[in-house]
XYZ file of C-alpha atoms in Angstrom:
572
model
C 128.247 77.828 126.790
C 125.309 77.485 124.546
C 123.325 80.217 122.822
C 119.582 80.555 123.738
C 117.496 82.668 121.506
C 115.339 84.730 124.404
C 112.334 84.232 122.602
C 110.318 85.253 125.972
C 111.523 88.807 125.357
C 110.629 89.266 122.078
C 107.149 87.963 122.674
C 107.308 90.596 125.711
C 108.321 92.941 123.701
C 105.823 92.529 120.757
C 102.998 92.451 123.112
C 103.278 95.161 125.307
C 106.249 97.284 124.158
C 105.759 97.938 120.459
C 102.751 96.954 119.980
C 102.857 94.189 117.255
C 98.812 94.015 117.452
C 98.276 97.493 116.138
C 100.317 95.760 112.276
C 98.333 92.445 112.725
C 95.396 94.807 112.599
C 95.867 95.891 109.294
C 95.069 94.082 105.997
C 98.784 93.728 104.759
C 99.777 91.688 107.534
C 96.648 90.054 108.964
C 98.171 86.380 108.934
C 100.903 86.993 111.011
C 98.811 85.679 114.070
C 100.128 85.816 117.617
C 99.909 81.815 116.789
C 102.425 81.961 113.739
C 104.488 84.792 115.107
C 105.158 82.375 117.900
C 105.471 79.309 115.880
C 108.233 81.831 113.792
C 110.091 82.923 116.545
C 110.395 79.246 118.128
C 111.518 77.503 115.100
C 114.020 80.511 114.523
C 115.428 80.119 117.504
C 115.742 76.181 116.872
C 117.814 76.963 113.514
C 120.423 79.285 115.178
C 120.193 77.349 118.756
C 121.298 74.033 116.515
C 122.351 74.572 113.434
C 124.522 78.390 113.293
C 125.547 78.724 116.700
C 127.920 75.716 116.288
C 129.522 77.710 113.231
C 130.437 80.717 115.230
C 133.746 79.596 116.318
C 134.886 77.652 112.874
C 134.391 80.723 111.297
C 136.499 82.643 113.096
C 139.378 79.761 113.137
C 139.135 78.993 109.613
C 138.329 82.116 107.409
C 136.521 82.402 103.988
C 140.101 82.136 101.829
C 140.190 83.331 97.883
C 142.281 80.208 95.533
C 142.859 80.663 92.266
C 140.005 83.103 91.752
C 137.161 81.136 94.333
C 136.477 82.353 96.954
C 136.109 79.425 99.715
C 133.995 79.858 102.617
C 134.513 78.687 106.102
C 133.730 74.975 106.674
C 130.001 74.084 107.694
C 129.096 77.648 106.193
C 127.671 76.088 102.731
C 125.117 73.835 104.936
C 124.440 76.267 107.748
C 123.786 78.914 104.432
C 121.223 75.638 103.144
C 118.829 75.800 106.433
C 118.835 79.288 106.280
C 117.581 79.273 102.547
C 115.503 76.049 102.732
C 113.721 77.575 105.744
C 112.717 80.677 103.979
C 114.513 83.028 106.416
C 116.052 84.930 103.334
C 112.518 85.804 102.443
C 110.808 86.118 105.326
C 109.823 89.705 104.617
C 109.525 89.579 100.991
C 106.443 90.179 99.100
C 104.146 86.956 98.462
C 103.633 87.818 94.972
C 107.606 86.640 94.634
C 107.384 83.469 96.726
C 108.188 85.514 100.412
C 106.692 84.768 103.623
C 105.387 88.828 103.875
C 105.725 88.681 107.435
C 106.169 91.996 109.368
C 109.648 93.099 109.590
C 109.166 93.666 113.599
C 109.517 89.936 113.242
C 112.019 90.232 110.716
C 114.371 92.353 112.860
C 113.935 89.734 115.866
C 114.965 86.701 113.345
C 117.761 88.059 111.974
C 119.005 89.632 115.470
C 118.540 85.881 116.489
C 120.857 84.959 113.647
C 123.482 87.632 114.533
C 123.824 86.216 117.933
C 124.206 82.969 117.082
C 126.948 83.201 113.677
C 126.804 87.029 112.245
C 129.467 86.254 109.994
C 127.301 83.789 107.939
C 123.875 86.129 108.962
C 125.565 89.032 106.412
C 125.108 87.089 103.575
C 120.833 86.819 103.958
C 120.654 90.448 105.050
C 122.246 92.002 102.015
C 120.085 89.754 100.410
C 117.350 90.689 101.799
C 118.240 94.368 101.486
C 118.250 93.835 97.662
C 114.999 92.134 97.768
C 113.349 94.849 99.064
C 115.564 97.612 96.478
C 114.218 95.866 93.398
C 110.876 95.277 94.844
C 110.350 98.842 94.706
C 112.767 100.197 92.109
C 112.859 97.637 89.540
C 111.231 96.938 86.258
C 108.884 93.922 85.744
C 111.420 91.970 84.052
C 113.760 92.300 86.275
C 111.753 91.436 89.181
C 110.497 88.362 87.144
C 114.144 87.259 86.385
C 115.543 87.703 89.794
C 113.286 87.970 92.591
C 112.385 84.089 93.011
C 115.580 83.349 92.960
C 116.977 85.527 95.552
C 113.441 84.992 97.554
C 114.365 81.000 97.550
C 117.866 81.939 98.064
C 119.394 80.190 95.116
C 121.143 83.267 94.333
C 122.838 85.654 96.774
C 123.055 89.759 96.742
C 125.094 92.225 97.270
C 125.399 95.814 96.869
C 128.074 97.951 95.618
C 129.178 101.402 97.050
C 132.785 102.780 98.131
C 135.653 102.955 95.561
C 139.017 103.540 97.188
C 139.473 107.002 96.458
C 135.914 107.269 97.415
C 134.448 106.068 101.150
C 131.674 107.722 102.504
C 131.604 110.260 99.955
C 129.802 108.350 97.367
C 129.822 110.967 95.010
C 133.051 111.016 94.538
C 133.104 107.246 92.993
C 134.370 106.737 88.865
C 132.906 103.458 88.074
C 130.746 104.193 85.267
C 128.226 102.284 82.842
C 128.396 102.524 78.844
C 124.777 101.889 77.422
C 124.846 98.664 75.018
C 121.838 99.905 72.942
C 120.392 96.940 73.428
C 119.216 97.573 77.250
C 121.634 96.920 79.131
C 125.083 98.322 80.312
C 129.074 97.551 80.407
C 129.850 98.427 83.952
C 133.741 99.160 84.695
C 135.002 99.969 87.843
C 136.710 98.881 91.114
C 134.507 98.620 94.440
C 136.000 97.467 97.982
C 134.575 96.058 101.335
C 132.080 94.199 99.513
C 130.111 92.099 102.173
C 129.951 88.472 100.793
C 130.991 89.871 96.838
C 131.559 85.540 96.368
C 130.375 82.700 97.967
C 130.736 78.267 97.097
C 127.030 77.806 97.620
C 124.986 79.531 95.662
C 124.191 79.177 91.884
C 124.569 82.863 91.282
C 125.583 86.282 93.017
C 123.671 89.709 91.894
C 125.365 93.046 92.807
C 124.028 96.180 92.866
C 126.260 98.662 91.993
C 126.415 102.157 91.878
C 128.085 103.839 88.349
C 127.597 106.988 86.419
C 126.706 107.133 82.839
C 128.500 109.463 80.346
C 125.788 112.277 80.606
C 125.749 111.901 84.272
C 126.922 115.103 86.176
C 129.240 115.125 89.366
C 128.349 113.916 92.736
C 125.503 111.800 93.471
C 123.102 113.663 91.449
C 124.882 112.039 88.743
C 125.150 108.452 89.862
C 122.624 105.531 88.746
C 121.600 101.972 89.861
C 122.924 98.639 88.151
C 122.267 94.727 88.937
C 125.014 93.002 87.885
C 125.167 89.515 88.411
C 128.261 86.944 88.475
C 126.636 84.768 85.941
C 124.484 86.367 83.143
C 120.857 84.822 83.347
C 119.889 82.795 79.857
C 116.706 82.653 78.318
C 115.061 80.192 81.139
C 116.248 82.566 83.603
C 119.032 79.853 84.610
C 123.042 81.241 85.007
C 124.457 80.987 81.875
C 127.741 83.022 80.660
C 130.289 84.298 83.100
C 130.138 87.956 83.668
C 133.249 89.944 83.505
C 133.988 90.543 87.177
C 135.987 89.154 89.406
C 137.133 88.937 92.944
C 140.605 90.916 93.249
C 141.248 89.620 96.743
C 139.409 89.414 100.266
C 140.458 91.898 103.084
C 142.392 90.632 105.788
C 139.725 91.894 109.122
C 139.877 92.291 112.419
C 136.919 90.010 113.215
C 134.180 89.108 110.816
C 136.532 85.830 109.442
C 133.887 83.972 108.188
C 132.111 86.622 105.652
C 134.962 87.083 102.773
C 134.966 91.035 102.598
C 135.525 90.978 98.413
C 137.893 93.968 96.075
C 135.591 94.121 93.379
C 136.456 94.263 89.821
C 134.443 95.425 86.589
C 135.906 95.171 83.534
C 132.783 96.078 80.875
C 130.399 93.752 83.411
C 126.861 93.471 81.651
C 124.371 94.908 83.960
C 120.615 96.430 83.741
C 119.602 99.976 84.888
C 117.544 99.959 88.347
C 115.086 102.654 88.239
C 115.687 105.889 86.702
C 118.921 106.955 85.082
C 120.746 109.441 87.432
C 118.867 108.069 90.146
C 120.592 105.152 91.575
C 121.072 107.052 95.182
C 117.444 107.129 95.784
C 116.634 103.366 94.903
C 120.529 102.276 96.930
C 118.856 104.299 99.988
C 116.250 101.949 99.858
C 118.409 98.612 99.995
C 120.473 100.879 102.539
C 117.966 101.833 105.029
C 116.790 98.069 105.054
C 120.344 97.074 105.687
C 120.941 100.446 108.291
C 117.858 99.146 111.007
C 119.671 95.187 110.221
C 122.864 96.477 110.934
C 122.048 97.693 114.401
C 120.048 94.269 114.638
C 123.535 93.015 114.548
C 125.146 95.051 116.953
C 122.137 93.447 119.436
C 122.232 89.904 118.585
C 126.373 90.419 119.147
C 125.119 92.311 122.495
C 123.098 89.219 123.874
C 125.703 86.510 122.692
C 128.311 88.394 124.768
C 126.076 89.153 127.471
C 124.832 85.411 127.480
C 128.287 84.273 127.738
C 129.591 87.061 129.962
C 126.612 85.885 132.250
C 127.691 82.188 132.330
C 131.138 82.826 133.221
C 130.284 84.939 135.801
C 127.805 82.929 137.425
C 130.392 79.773 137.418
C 133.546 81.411 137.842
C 134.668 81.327 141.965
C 137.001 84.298 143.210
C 137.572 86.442 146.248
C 135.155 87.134 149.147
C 132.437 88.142 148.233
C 129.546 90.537 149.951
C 126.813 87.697 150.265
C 128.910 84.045 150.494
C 131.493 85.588 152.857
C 133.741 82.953 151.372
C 135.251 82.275 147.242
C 132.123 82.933 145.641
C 131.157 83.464 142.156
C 131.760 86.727 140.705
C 128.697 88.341 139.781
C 128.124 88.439 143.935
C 130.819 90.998 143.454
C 129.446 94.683 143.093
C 131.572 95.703 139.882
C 130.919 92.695 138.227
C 127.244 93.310 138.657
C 127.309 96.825 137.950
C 128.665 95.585 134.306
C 126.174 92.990 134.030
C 123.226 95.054 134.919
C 124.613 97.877 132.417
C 124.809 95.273 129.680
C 121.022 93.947 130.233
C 119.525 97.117 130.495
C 121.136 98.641 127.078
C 120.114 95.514 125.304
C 116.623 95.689 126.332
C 116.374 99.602 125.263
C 118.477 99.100 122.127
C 116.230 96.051 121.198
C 113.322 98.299 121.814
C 114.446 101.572 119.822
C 114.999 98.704 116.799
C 112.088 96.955 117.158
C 110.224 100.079 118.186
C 111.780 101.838 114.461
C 110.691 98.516 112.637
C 106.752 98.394 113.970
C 106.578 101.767 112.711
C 108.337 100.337 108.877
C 105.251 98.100 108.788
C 102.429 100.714 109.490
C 103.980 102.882 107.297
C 103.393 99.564 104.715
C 100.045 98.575 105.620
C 98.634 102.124 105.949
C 101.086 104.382 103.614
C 100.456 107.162 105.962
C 102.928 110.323 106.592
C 103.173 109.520 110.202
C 104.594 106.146 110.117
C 106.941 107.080 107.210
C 108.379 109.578 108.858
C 108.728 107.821 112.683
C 110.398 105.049 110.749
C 112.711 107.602 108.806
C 113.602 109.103 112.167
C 114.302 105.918 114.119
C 116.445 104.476 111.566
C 119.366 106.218 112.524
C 119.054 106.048 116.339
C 118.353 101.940 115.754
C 121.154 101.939 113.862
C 123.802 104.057 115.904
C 122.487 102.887 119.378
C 121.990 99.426 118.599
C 125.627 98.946 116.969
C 126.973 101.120 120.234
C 125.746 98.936 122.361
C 126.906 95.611 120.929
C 130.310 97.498 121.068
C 129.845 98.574 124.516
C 128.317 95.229 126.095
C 131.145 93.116 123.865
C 133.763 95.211 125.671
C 132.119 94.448 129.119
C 132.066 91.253 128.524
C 135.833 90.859 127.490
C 136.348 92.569 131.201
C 133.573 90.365 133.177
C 135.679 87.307 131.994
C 138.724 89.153 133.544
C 142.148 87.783 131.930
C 140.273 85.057 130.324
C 138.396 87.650 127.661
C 141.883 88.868 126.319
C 142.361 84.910 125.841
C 140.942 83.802 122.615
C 139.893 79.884 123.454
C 137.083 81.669 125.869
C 135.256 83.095 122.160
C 134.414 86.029 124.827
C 137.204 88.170 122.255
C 135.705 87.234 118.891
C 132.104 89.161 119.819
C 134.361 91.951 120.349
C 136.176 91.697 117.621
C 133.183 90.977 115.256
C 130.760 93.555 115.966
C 133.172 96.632 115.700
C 132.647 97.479 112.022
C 129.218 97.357 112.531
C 129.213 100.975 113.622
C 131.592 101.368 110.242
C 129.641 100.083 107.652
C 126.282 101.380 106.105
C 127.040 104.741 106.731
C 129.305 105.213 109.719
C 127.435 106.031 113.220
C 128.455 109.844 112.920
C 126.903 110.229 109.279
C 123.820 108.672 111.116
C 124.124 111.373 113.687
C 124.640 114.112 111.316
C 121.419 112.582 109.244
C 119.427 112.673 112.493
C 120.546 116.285 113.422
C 119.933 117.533 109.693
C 117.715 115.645 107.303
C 115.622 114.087 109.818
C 114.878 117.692 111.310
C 114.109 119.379 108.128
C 110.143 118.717 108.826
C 110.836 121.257 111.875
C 111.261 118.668 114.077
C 107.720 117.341 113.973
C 108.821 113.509 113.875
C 110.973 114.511 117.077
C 108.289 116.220 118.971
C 105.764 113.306 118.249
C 107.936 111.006 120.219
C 108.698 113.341 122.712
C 104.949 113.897 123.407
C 104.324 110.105 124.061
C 107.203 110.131 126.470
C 106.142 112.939 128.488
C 102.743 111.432 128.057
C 103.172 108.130 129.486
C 105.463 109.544 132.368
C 102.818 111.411 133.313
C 100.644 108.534 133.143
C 102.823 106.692 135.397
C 103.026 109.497 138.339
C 100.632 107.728 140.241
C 102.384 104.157 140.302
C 105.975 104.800 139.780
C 106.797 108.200 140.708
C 110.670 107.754 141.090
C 110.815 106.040 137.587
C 108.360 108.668 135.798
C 109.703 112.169 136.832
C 112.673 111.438 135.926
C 111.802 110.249 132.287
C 109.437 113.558 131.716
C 112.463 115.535 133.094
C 115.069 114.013 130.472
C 112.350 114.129 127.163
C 112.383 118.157 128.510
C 115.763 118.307 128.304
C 115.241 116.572 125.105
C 112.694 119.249 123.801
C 115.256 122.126 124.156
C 118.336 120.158 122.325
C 116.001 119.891 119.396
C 114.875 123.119 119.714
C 118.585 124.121 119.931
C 119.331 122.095 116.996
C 116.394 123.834 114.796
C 117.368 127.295 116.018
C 121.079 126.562 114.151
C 120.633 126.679 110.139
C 124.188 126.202 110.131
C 124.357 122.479 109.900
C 128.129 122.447 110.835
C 127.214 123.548 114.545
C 124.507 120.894 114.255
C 127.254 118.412 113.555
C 129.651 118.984 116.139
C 127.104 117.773 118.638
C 125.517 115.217 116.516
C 126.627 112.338 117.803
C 125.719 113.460 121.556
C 122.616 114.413 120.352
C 121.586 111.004 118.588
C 122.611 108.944 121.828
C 121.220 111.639 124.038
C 118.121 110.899 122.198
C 118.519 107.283 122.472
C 118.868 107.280 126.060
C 115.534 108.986 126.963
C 114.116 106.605 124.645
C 115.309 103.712 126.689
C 113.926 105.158 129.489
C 110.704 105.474 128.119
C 110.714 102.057 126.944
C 112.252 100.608 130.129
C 109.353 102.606 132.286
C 106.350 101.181 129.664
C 107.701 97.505 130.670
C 107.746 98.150 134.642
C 104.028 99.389 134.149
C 103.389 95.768 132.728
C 103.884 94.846 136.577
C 101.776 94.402 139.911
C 104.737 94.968 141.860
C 108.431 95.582 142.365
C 109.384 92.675 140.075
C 112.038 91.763 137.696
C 111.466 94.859 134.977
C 110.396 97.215 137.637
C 114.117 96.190 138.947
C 116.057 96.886 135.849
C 113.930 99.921 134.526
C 114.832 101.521 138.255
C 118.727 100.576 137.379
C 118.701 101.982 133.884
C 116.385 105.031 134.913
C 119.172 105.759 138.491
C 122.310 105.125 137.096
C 122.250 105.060 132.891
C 119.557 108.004 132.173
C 121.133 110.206 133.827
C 124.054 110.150 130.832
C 121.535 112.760 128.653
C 122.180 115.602 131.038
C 125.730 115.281 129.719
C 125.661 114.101 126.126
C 122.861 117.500 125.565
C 125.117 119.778 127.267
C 127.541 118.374 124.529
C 125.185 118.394 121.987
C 124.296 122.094 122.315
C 127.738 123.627 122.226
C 128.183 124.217 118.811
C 131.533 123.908 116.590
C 133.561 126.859 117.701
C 135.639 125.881 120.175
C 136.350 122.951 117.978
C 137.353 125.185 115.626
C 139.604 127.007 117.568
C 141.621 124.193 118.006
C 144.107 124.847 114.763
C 145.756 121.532 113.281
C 149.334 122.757 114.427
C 147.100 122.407 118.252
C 146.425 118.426 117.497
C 150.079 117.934 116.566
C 151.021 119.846 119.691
């Protein structure tokens, strides 16, 4: 079946969900009209309707290969990678001053969730660039940004960024690349990085990599760790590649899904590469490329969501079996009650993960136009539940989809197997969906929970609002943010961050389903009557809310028992 880009719902979703007006408000982002945004979104749609959906299966049949040192992407990938470019969807966020579009990233996180649906393999390669963008933007020095930024804005050249060693994985501190200063400004970088997203590609002229290193004062652990860009070919004197840098690709991993974006072994042998930002500071300036890619990332995990549900849908609709409740006679499955249960499950998640994501990226942009507290820190906190939830849920609704198509989703000519497949590292990679619980049940706490009690006051807020119109749907949601209020109350009350942690993960999706309630009740009040949102709002708020009571009775248990369990107990 075909991919359609539901451009309805993010226009829904902007206008009465998020609240795109309150950004076009503001002098930073003033042009992006309702006009343009719409223009944006339909010509978006076009690109991955026409030009990437059609890739989505030839990457996964023929994967990005590495010959004689080249890497060789999947075929169509090289022109599919052109519209993207040649449209300007690299840059679409990107600062003016370097040739970007400096649209909102609320629209931002709709494109490239657009892209993920349609071919995420070949969508990886403009978000890490986009997530170095945005890193040197704000970290670089001038001549940097002069040498590099056009070229990544037009996407000419690609980026990357460079993290986990194999002795090293999420513990970046641990890493022993390091970075000998030239004396002439810039660095020889040696080291060996793996599961680098896109580290090579045919089609671009060059291919810049961030990479984390420690110079010879540096101390241990990421205190001690600095910033590099690297790039494949060393820019000349017109800002042009010119000399071959002294890395290479070792070899590609051999994935589970994911075929079409060669996952690189990285090798530095003495690379030439230029400090970003301050020596001994290269955490604070990769966070910022990180975070970017963190609220992408579960961008992914949607766009994989509504591809599966899309085609989980179709099959459903056309596929005849067993009597069924309203034909009487062979009818087609999604008549049948289980069927629809998955169905329904799979359109309400998307609808609250899209929210939480787009919900986390509204507040990015007031925090830009305004450089207020507030916004910083609502964006800070949402990050990890956009993240966590939104890559959960493209897990989940992949899964569901595998089963809706019955024995034909373990079949892989259906393609219902490859979302499955392709979305599952996506609760791997930037920062694994636990560390983002354990960053939302720590460090995103450490204001005393005045980021979390914000939301939760707009929850209980609207829910009372709604009393009068939607009673069943609104005591509910005030009941669950309660609940809500004393798991982060439990959570503060704990300065021993290893009870925190045992429950962290129950906590962050605790916290993302009353969330999605609150969302799905703010689109039923958008109704006159008992319509087609009031419908799935009362589904999510009956049957899927009611998952917090659970996941904060988790959350709130602490670590002993799990403690008590010795390792001799898990061998057992």
């Amino acid at each position: 079946m075909p991919y359609r880009a539901p451009v309805d719902e993010y226009r829904f979703l902007f206008d009465h969900i998020v609240g795109l007006s309150h950004v076009v408000d503001t002098d930073r982002f003033a042009e992006a009209t309702p006009d343009m945004t719409a223009a944006i979104l339909s010509e978006a749609a076009r690109l991955c309707e026409e030009v990437l959906y059609p890739l989505q299966r030839s990457g996964d049949l023929h994967p990005a290969k590495l010959e004689n040192g080249v890497v060789r992407t999947s075929p169509g990938y090289a022109d599919g990678y052109r519209a993207i470019a040649d449209g300007g969807w690299v840059s679409i966020s990107a600062h003016p001053d370097h040739g970007g579009m400096g649209l909102p990233m609320t629209v931002t996180t709709a494109v490239n969730e657009m892209m993920s649906s349609a071919c995420l393999s070949l969508q990886l390669n403009p978000l890490m660039t986009q997530g170095q963008i945005e890193a040197l933007e704000h970290h670089a020095s001038d001549h940097l940004k002069a040498t590099y930024l056009p070229k990544l804005v037009s996407g000419a050249w690609a980026g990357t960024m460079n993290l986990t060693e194999p002795q090293a994985g999420s513990d970046v501190g641990a890493l022993r690349s390091k970075a000998e200063p030239m004396g002439d400004g810039t660095y020889a970088v040696t080291g060996q990085k793996i599961y680098i997203s896109w580290g090579d590609n045919d089609f671009t002229e060059n291919v810049c990599h961030l990479v984390l290193a420690r110079l010879p004062d540096g101390v241990p652990g990421t205190k001690g760790i600095s910033l590099f860009l690297v790039p494949k070919f060393i820019p000349d004197e017109n800002g042009n590649p010119g000399k071959r840098n002294t890395l290479k690709v070792v070899s590609l991993e051999h994935k589970m899904g994911l075929h079409g974006s060669p996952t690189a072994v990285m090798q530095y042998d003495g690379a030439i590469g230029w400090l970003v930002g301050e020596a001994h500071d290269g955490m604070r300036a990769m966070f910022t490329m990180m975070n970017n890619a963190r609220l992408g990332v579960g961008g992914q995990g949607i766009g994989v969501a509504e591809g599966a549900y899309q085609h989980a849908l179709a099959y459903a609709m056309d596929r005849k079996q067993g009597r069924t409740p309203v034909q009487g006679g062979p009818g087609s499955i999604i008549e049948h009650a289980d069927v629809r249960r998955m169905l329904a499950t799979m359109k309400a998640d998307i609808f609250a993960a899209r929210a939480i994501a787009l919900a986390c990226a509204q507040a990015i942009d007031m925090q830009t136009a305004t450089d207020k507290p507030h916004w910083a820190a609502r964006a800070a906190f949402l990050t990890p539940i956009a993240k966590a939830f939104g890559t959960d849920t493209g897990i989940a609704v992949a899964e569901m989809g595998v089963q809706v198509h019955g024995g034909m989703g373990f079949i892989e000519e259906t393609g219902a197997a490859q979302y499955s497949r392709d979305v599952r590292v996506t609760a791997i990679y930037e920062g694994t969906n636990g560390i983002q619980a354990m960053d939302l049940a720590a460090r995103k706490l450490m204001d005393g929970g005045e980021a979390a009690y914000a939301l939760l006051d707009e929850i209980e807020a609207q829910a009372e609002a709604a009393r009068a119109s939607l009673p069943e749907l609104a005591e509910p949601v005030w009941q669950a943010a309660e609940s809500l209020r004393e798991a982060v109350d439990w959570m503060l009350g704990h300065q021993d961050l290893n009870q925190r942690f045992a429950g962290a993960a129950p906590f962050l999706r605790g916290f993302a389903r009353v969330l999605g309630g609150h969302f799905h009740l703010k689109a039923a009040l958008t109704e006159a009557g008992d319509g087609p949102r009031t419908r799935l709002a009362r589904f999510y708020i009956t049957r899927l809310l009611p998952e917090h009571a659970g996941l904060l009775a988790h959350a709130t248990q602490g670590a002993t028992d799990l403690y008590a369990l010795t390792p001799e107990d898990f061998a057992a």
